[in-house]
Short mmCIF file of C-alpha atoms in Angstrom, two decimals:
data_model
loop_
_atom_site.label_atom_id
_atom_site.label_comp_id
_atom_site.label_asym_id
_atom_site.label_seq_id
_atom_site.Cartn_x
_atom_site.Cartn_y
_atom_site.Cartn_z
CA UNK M 1476 -54.74 218.75 43.52
CA UNK M 1477 -52.29 219.65 40.77
CA UNK M 1478 -49.70 222.39 40.63
CA UNK M 1479 -52.10 224.38 38.47
CA UNK M 1480 -54.52 224.69 41.40
CA UNK M 1481 -52.08 224.59 44.32
CA UNK M 1482 -52.07 227.88 46.23
CA UNK M 1483 -48.62 229.51 46.24
CA UNK M 1484 -46.99 232.91 46.50
CA UNK M 1485 -45.38 234.23 43.33
CA UNK M 1486 -42.26 235.48 45.13
CA UNK M 1487 -40.50 236.17 41.85
CA UNK M 1488 -43.09 238.83 40.99
CA UNK M 1489 -42.72 240.82 44.22
CA UNK M 1490 -41.41 244.38 43.71
CA UNK M 1491 -37.77 244.41 42.59
CA UNK M 1492 -37.42 240.62 42.91
CA UNK M 1493 -36.24 238.75 39.82
CA UNK M 1494 -37.34 235.21 38.99
CA UNK M 1495 -34.28 233.44 37.57
CA UNK M 1496 -36.10 230.16 36.91
CA UNK M 1497 -39.60 228.78 37.51
CA UNK M 1498 -41.15 225.32 37.53
CA UNK M 1499 -44.32 226.63 35.87
CA UNK M 1500 -45.24 224.59 32.81
CA UNK M 1501 -42.88 221.69 33.57
CA UNK M 1502 -45.58 219.32 34.76
CA UNK M 1503 -44.16 219.01 38.27
CA UNK M 1504 -46.51 217.62 40.90
CA UNK M 1505 -46.61 218.49 44.58
CA UNK M 1506 -44.10 221.34 44.27
CA UNK M 1507 -43.91 224.83 42.82
CA UNK M 1508 -40.29 226.01 42.73
CA UNK M 1509 -38.70 229.35 41.90
CA UNK M 1510 -35.06 230.42 41.87
CA UNK M 1511 -35.35 234.08 42.85
CA UNK M 1512 -33.05 237.05 43.39
CA UNK M 1513 -34.72 238.54 46.50
CA UNK M 1514 -34.50 242.20 47.51
CA UNK M 1515 -34.94 243.65 51.04
CA UNK M 1516 -38.59 243.87 52.10
CA UNK M 1517 -40.91 244.08 55.07
CA UNK M 1518 -44.42 242.71 55.19
CA UNK M 1519 -47.05 240.33 56.49
CA UNK M 1520 -47.89 237.10 54.69
CA UNK M 1521 -51.30 235.48 55.01
CA UNK M 1522 -51.39 231.68 54.94
CA UNK M 1523 -52.04 230.03 51.57
CA UNK M 1524 -52.41 226.47 52.85
CA UNK M 1525 -49.08 225.17 51.53
CA UNK M 1526 -45.68 225.73 53.19
CA UNK M 1527 -42.81 227.39 51.37
CA UNK M 1528 -39.39 225.94 52.14
CA UNK M 1529 -36.65 228.47 51.38
CA UNK M 1530 -33.01 227.55 50.68
CA UNK M 1531 -30.35 230.28 50.57
CA UNK M 1532 -28.33 229.81 47.38
CA UNK M 1533 -25.85 232.64 47.91
CA UNK M 1534 -25.21 235.80 49.91
CA UNK M 1535 -26.47 236.17 53.50
CA UNK M 1536 -29.51 238.17 54.59
CA UNK M 1537 -30.66 239.37 58.00
CA UNK M 1538 -34.13 237.96 58.71
CA UNK M 1539 -36.66 238.85 61.41
CA UNK M 1540 -39.69 236.56 61.58
CA UNK M 1541 -42.77 236.19 63.76
CA UNK M 1542 -45.26 233.38 63.19
CA UNK M 1543 -48.84 233.85 64.38
CA UNK M 1544 -50.29 236.71 66.34
CA UNK M 1545 -48.44 237.03 69.61
CA UNK M 1546 -45.77 234.56 68.50
CA UNK M 1547 -42.11 234.83 69.42
CA UNK M 1548 -39.96 237.01 67.18
CA UNK M 1549 -36.91 235.27 65.72
CA UNK M 1550 -33.91 237.12 64.32
CA UNK M 1551 -31.10 235.39 62.47
CA UNK M 1552 -28.63 235.79 59.65
CA UNK M 1553 -29.72 233.41 56.93
CA UNK M 1554 -26.52 232.22 55.31
CA UNK M 1555 -25.89 230.28 52.11
CA UNK M 1556 -26.79 226.57 52.44
CA UNK M 1557 -29.34 227.26 55.19
CA UNK M 1558 -33.13 226.89 55.23
CA UNK M 1559 -36.15 228.76 56.52
CA UNK M 1560 -39.90 228.28 56.21
CA UNK M 1561 -42.96 230.35 55.39
CA UNK M 1562 -45.69 228.42 57.25
CA UNK M 1563 -48.71 226.98 55.51
CA UNK M 1564 -51.36 227.61 58.12
CA UNK M 1565 -50.33 230.73 60.08
CA UNK M 1566 -49.93 234.39 59.31
CA UNK M 1567 -46.30 235.50 59.49
CA UNK M 1568 -44.51 238.84 59.71
CA UNK M 1569 -41.15 239.34 58.01
CA UNK M 1570 -38.34 241.84 57.72
CA UNK M 1571 -35.45 241.10 55.36
CA UNK M 1572 -32.26 243.10 55.10
CA UNK M 1573 -29.82 242.15 52.38
CA UNK M 1574 -30.00 240.80 48.86
CA UNK M 1575 -29.63 237.10 48.20
CA UNK M 1576 -30.65 234.34 45.83
CA UNK M 1577 -33.19 231.88 47.21
CA UNK M 1578 -34.75 228.64 46.06
CA UNK M 1579 -38.40 228.93 47.10
CA UNK M 1580 -40.20 225.57 47.17
CA UNK M 1581 -43.94 225.49 47.84
CA UNK M 1582 -44.80 221.92 48.88
CA UNK M 1583 -48.31 220.49 48.72
CA UNK M 1584 -49.72 220.31 52.24
CA UNK M 1585 -51.85 217.32 51.30
CA UNK M 1586 -48.72 215.29 50.51
CA UNK M 1587 -47.26 216.25 53.89
CA UNK M 1588 -50.44 215.16 55.68
CA UNK M 1589 -50.63 211.88 53.75
CA UNK M 1590 -46.97 211.12 54.44
CA UNK M 1591 -47.40 211.76 58.16
CA UNK M 1592 -50.42 209.47 58.32
CA UNK M 1593 -48.50 206.68 56.57
CA UNK M 1594 -45.45 207.10 58.80
CA UNK M 1595 -47.33 207.39 62.07
CA UNK M 1596 -50.43 205.29 61.32
CA UNK M 1597 -52.29 208.31 62.66
CA UNK M 1598 -55.35 210.31 61.66
CA UNK M 1599 -53.90 213.81 61.87
CA UNK M 1600 -55.67 216.13 59.44
CA UNK M 1601 -53.08 218.93 59.29
CA UNK M 1602 -49.36 218.52 59.99
CA UNK M 1603 -47.34 221.64 60.70
CA UNK M 1604 -43.66 221.92 59.87
CA UNK M 1605 -41.37 223.76 62.29
CA UNK M 1606 -38.03 224.82 60.78
CA UNK M 1607 -36.01 227.40 62.72
CA UNK M 1608 -34.43 230.26 60.81
CA UNK M 1609 -30.98 229.31 59.55
CA UNK M 1610 -31.43 225.54 59.73
CA UNK M 1611 -28.62 223.46 58.21
CA UNK M 1612 -29.56 219.98 57.00
CA UNK M 1613 -27.15 218.14 54.65
CA UNK M 1614 -29.71 215.61 53.39
CA UNK M 1615 -32.36 218.25 52.79
CA UNK M 1616 -29.73 220.37 51.08
CA UNK M 1617 -28.79 217.64 48.60
CA UNK M 1618 -32.43 217.20 47.65
CA UNK M 1619 -32.88 220.97 47.25
CA UNK M 1620 -29.75 221.24 45.10
CA UNK M 1621 -30.98 218.44 42.86
CA UNK M 1622 -34.27 220.30 42.40
CA UNK M 1623 -32.40 223.55 41.72
CA UNK M 1624 -30.16 221.88 39.14
CA UNK M 1625 -33.16 220.40 37.35
CA UNK M 1626 -34.90 223.78 37.45
CA UNK M 1627 -31.92 225.38 35.69
CA UNK M 1628 -31.90 222.79 32.90
CA UNK M 1629 -34.03 222.60 29.82
CA UNK M 1630 -37.16 220.51 30.48
CA UNK M 1631 -36.94 216.87 29.42
CA UNK M 1632 -39.48 214.03 29.59
CA UNK M 1633 -37.86 212.41 32.64
CA UNK M 1634 -37.55 215.52 34.80
CA UNK M 1635 -41.11 215.45 36.19
CA UNK M 1636 -40.70 211.88 37.48
CA UNK M 1637 -37.25 212.69 38.83
CA UNK M 1638 -38.48 215.75 40.72
CA UNK M 1639 -41.52 213.88 42.02
CA UNK M 1640 -39.27 211.36 43.75
CA UNK M 1641 -37.02 214.11 45.10
CA UNK M 1642 -40.05 215.88 46.56
CA UNK M 1643 -41.36 212.70 48.18
CA UNK M 1644 -37.95 212.12 49.78
CA UNK M 1645 -37.86 215.74 50.92
CA UNK M 1646 -41.30 215.50 52.52
CA UNK M 1647 -40.34 212.30 54.35
CA UNK M 1648 -37.30 214.09 55.75
CA UNK M 1649 -39.35 217.12 56.77
CA UNK M 1650 -42.03 215.05 58.50
CA UNK M 1651 -39.44 212.94 60.34
CA UNK M 1652 -37.24 215.81 61.48
CA UNK M 1653 -39.35 218.97 61.63
CA UNK M 1654 -42.74 218.03 63.08
CA UNK M 1655 -43.85 217.61 66.67
CA UNK M 1656 -44.41 213.85 66.35
CA UNK M 1657 -41.62 213.11 63.91
CA UNK M 1658 -38.87 212.33 66.39
CA UNK M 1659 -40.90 209.97 68.56
CA UNK M 1660 -42.39 208.28 65.48
CA UNK M 1661 -38.93 207.09 64.41
CA UNK M 1662 -39.04 204.36 67.03
CA UNK M 1663 -42.36 202.93 65.79
CA UNK M 1664 -42.06 199.62 63.88
CA UNK M 1665 -42.89 199.58 60.18
CA UNK M 1666 -44.38 196.16 59.47
CA UNK M 1667 -44.59 196.86 55.74
CA UNK M 1668 -40.94 197.82 55.37
CA UNK M 1669 -38.46 195.43 53.73
CA UNK M 1670 -35.84 194.04 56.09
CA UNK M 1671 -32.10 194.68 55.77
CA UNK M 1672 -31.50 191.44 53.85
CA UNK M 1673 -34.04 192.43 51.22
CA UNK M 1674 -32.40 195.82 50.84
CA UNK M 1675 -29.05 194.14 50.22
CA UNK M 1676 -30.72 191.82 47.70
CA UNK M 1677 -32.13 194.90 46.02
CA UNK M 1678 -28.58 196.21 45.52
CA UNK M 1679 -27.72 192.93 43.74
CA UNK M 1680 -30.81 193.23 41.56
CA UNK M 1681 -29.77 196.73 40.52
CA UNK M 1682 -26.22 195.62 39.69
CA UNK M 1683 -27.40 192.54 37.74
CA UNK M 1684 -30.12 194.36 35.77
CA UNK M 1685 -28.52 197.76 35.32
CA UNK M 1686 -29.74 197.97 31.69
CA UNK M 1687 -33.34 197.04 32.53
CA UNK M 1688 -36.34 198.88 33.97
CA UNK M 1689 -35.25 199.96 37.46
CA UNK M 1690 -38.10 202.33 38.19
CA UNK M 1691 -39.28 202.75 41.75
CA UNK M 1692 -42.42 200.77 40.93
CA UNK M 1693 -40.47 197.85 39.41
CA UNK M 1694 -38.06 197.63 42.33
CA UNK M 1695 -40.86 197.90 44.88
CA UNK M 1696 -42.58 194.94 43.19
CA UNK M 1697 -39.31 193.00 43.41
CA UNK M 1698 -39.24 193.47 47.19
CA UNK M 1699 -43.00 193.22 47.67
CA UNK M 1700 -43.80 196.62 49.17
CA UNK M 1701 -45.42 199.83 47.97
CA UNK M 1702 -43.27 202.32 46.04
CA UNK M 1703 -43.66 204.90 48.80
CA UNK M 1704 -42.57 202.43 51.49
CA UNK M 1705 -39.50 201.46 49.48
CA UNK M 1706 -38.67 205.12 48.89
CA UNK M 1707 -38.89 205.84 52.62
CA UNK M 1708 -36.80 202.82 53.67
CA UNK M 1709 -34.08 203.40 51.08
CA UNK M 1710 -33.81 207.04 52.09
CA UNK M 1711 -33.32 205.92 55.70
CA UNK M 1712 -30.84 203.10 55.00
CA UNK M 1713 -28.99 204.44 51.96
CA UNK M 1714 -29.23 208.16 52.65
CA UNK M 1715 -30.48 208.81 49.13
CA UNK M 1716 -33.50 208.21 46.91
CA UNK M 1717 -33.94 205.07 44.82
CA UNK M 1718 -33.66 207.11 41.62
CA UNK M 1719 -30.43 208.78 42.74
CA UNK M 1720 -28.91 205.48 43.81
CA UNK M 1721 -29.76 203.77 40.52
CA UNK M 1722 -28.47 206.75 38.56
CA UNK M 1723 -25.19 206.74 40.51
CA UNK M 1724 -24.68 203.01 39.82
CA UNK M 1725 -25.42 203.50 36.13
CA UNK M 1726 -22.90 206.32 35.91
CA UNK M 1727 -20.27 204.23 37.74
CA UNK M 1728 -20.86 201.33 35.33
CA UNK M 1729 -20.59 203.71 32.39
CA UNK M 1730 -17.29 205.05 33.75
CA UNK M 1731 -15.82 201.55 33.86
CA UNK M 1732 -17.02 200.73 30.36
CA UNK M 1733 -15.73 203.99 28.93
CA UNK M 1734 -12.22 203.29 30.21
CA UNK M 1735 -12.05 199.51 29.85
CA UNK M 1736 -13.76 198.95 26.48
CA UNK M 1737 -13.80 200.40 22.99
CA UNK M 1738 -17.59 200.22 22.75
CA UNK M 1739 -19.35 203.16 21.14
CA UNK M 1740 -20.85 205.59 23.62
CA UNK M 1741 -24.29 204.83 22.19
CA UNK M 1742 -23.85 201.15 23.06
CA UNK M 1743 -22.64 202.02 26.56
CA UNK M 1744 -25.73 204.18 27.06
CA UNK M 1745 -28.04 201.27 26.21
CA UNK M 1746 -25.99 198.79 28.26
CA UNK M 1747 -26.24 200.98 31.36
CA UNK M 1748 -29.98 201.67 31.18
CA UNK M 1749 -30.07 205.05 29.45
CA UNK M 1750 -32.57 205.65 26.67
CA UNK M 1751 -30.00 207.09 24.27
CA UNK M 1752 -26.56 208.69 24.09
CA UNK M 1753 -27.94 212.16 24.82
CA UNK M 1754 -29.65 210.91 27.99
CA UNK M 1755 -26.35 209.40 29.20
CA UNK M 1756 -24.41 212.56 28.31
CA UNK M 1757 -26.80 214.82 30.23
CA UNK M 1758 -26.74 212.70 33.38
CA UNK M 1759 -22.99 212.05 33.12
CA UNK M 1760 -22.13 215.73 32.78
CA UNK M 1761 -24.45 216.66 35.68
CA UNK M 1762 -22.66 214.26 38.04
CA UNK M 1763 -19.04 214.33 36.84
CA UNK M 1764 -18.76 217.71 35.11
CA UNK M 1765 -17.49 215.96 31.95
CA UNK M 1766 -19.07 214.49 28.85
CA UNK M 1767 -18.57 210.72 28.36
CA UNK M 1768 -16.22 211.46 25.47
CA UNK M 1769 -14.09 213.83 27.56
CA UNK M 1770 -14.08 211.36 30.46
CA UNK M 1771 -12.83 208.58 28.16
CA UNK M 1772 -10.13 210.88 26.81
CA UNK M 1773 -9.01 211.81 30.30
CA UNK M 1774 -8.23 208.17 31.05
CA UNK M 1775 -9.12 208.36 34.76
CA UNK M 1776 -11.64 206.74 37.08
#
């Protein structure tokens, strides 16, 4: 299933809502994202088969929610940096008071099911997420903010792959932390996972080959596991995705070279694994807030 056929709700088109940015047309898989200015509303939402994870970007809103007929009614103030969920498989009733900006992320239910089966070695057909109103989750937040930042930027050839890895990491976190079996499954052994020594060796590989192909697939082959297994293990042990870790090391290496050498910025870009100077400048500014030229002029680490 592709994003073109994935069932979602076009929240940005609801009366008085304003879509500030959409993922439509960007080639993103497994996620449909909208940055939306949301107005007060009351209504009932029928299930569309894919959950919608909501992240409050700014301004609080009073939310009343009931999932399923006869379900318990929840009431909470959804504050900035908190999450809520529109379920994939159940009807839900909502009342919102207050205007706020939300990042609405429809995630492909099939990916959630597949991830759960891989993590649990189980045969569950449908996995339901359970996220209380007003949930705070620092790791989930960092992944959501990275998706939001990419959504705000002009599309580039690497963004689809970048977002795909972010979404996979997000789904692993959701399945581990917000499903009925997730918590108990954490104690199950993973015979395919690389051990701690291999993970440390992987760090050395990244440092030694910073200018080479360090894609998830290439690094997984280095360790001898599947890309998805490596992604899951690195998220657990490093607290970040493989892509984000590699990017952070490339930026740190570029910082050192900018301040300790007189090499042209184009040469530094190639020497740190970026495709060109523009690619380095975009990533550098996203992480540091400065261009490489301005960072070199500032003379600070």
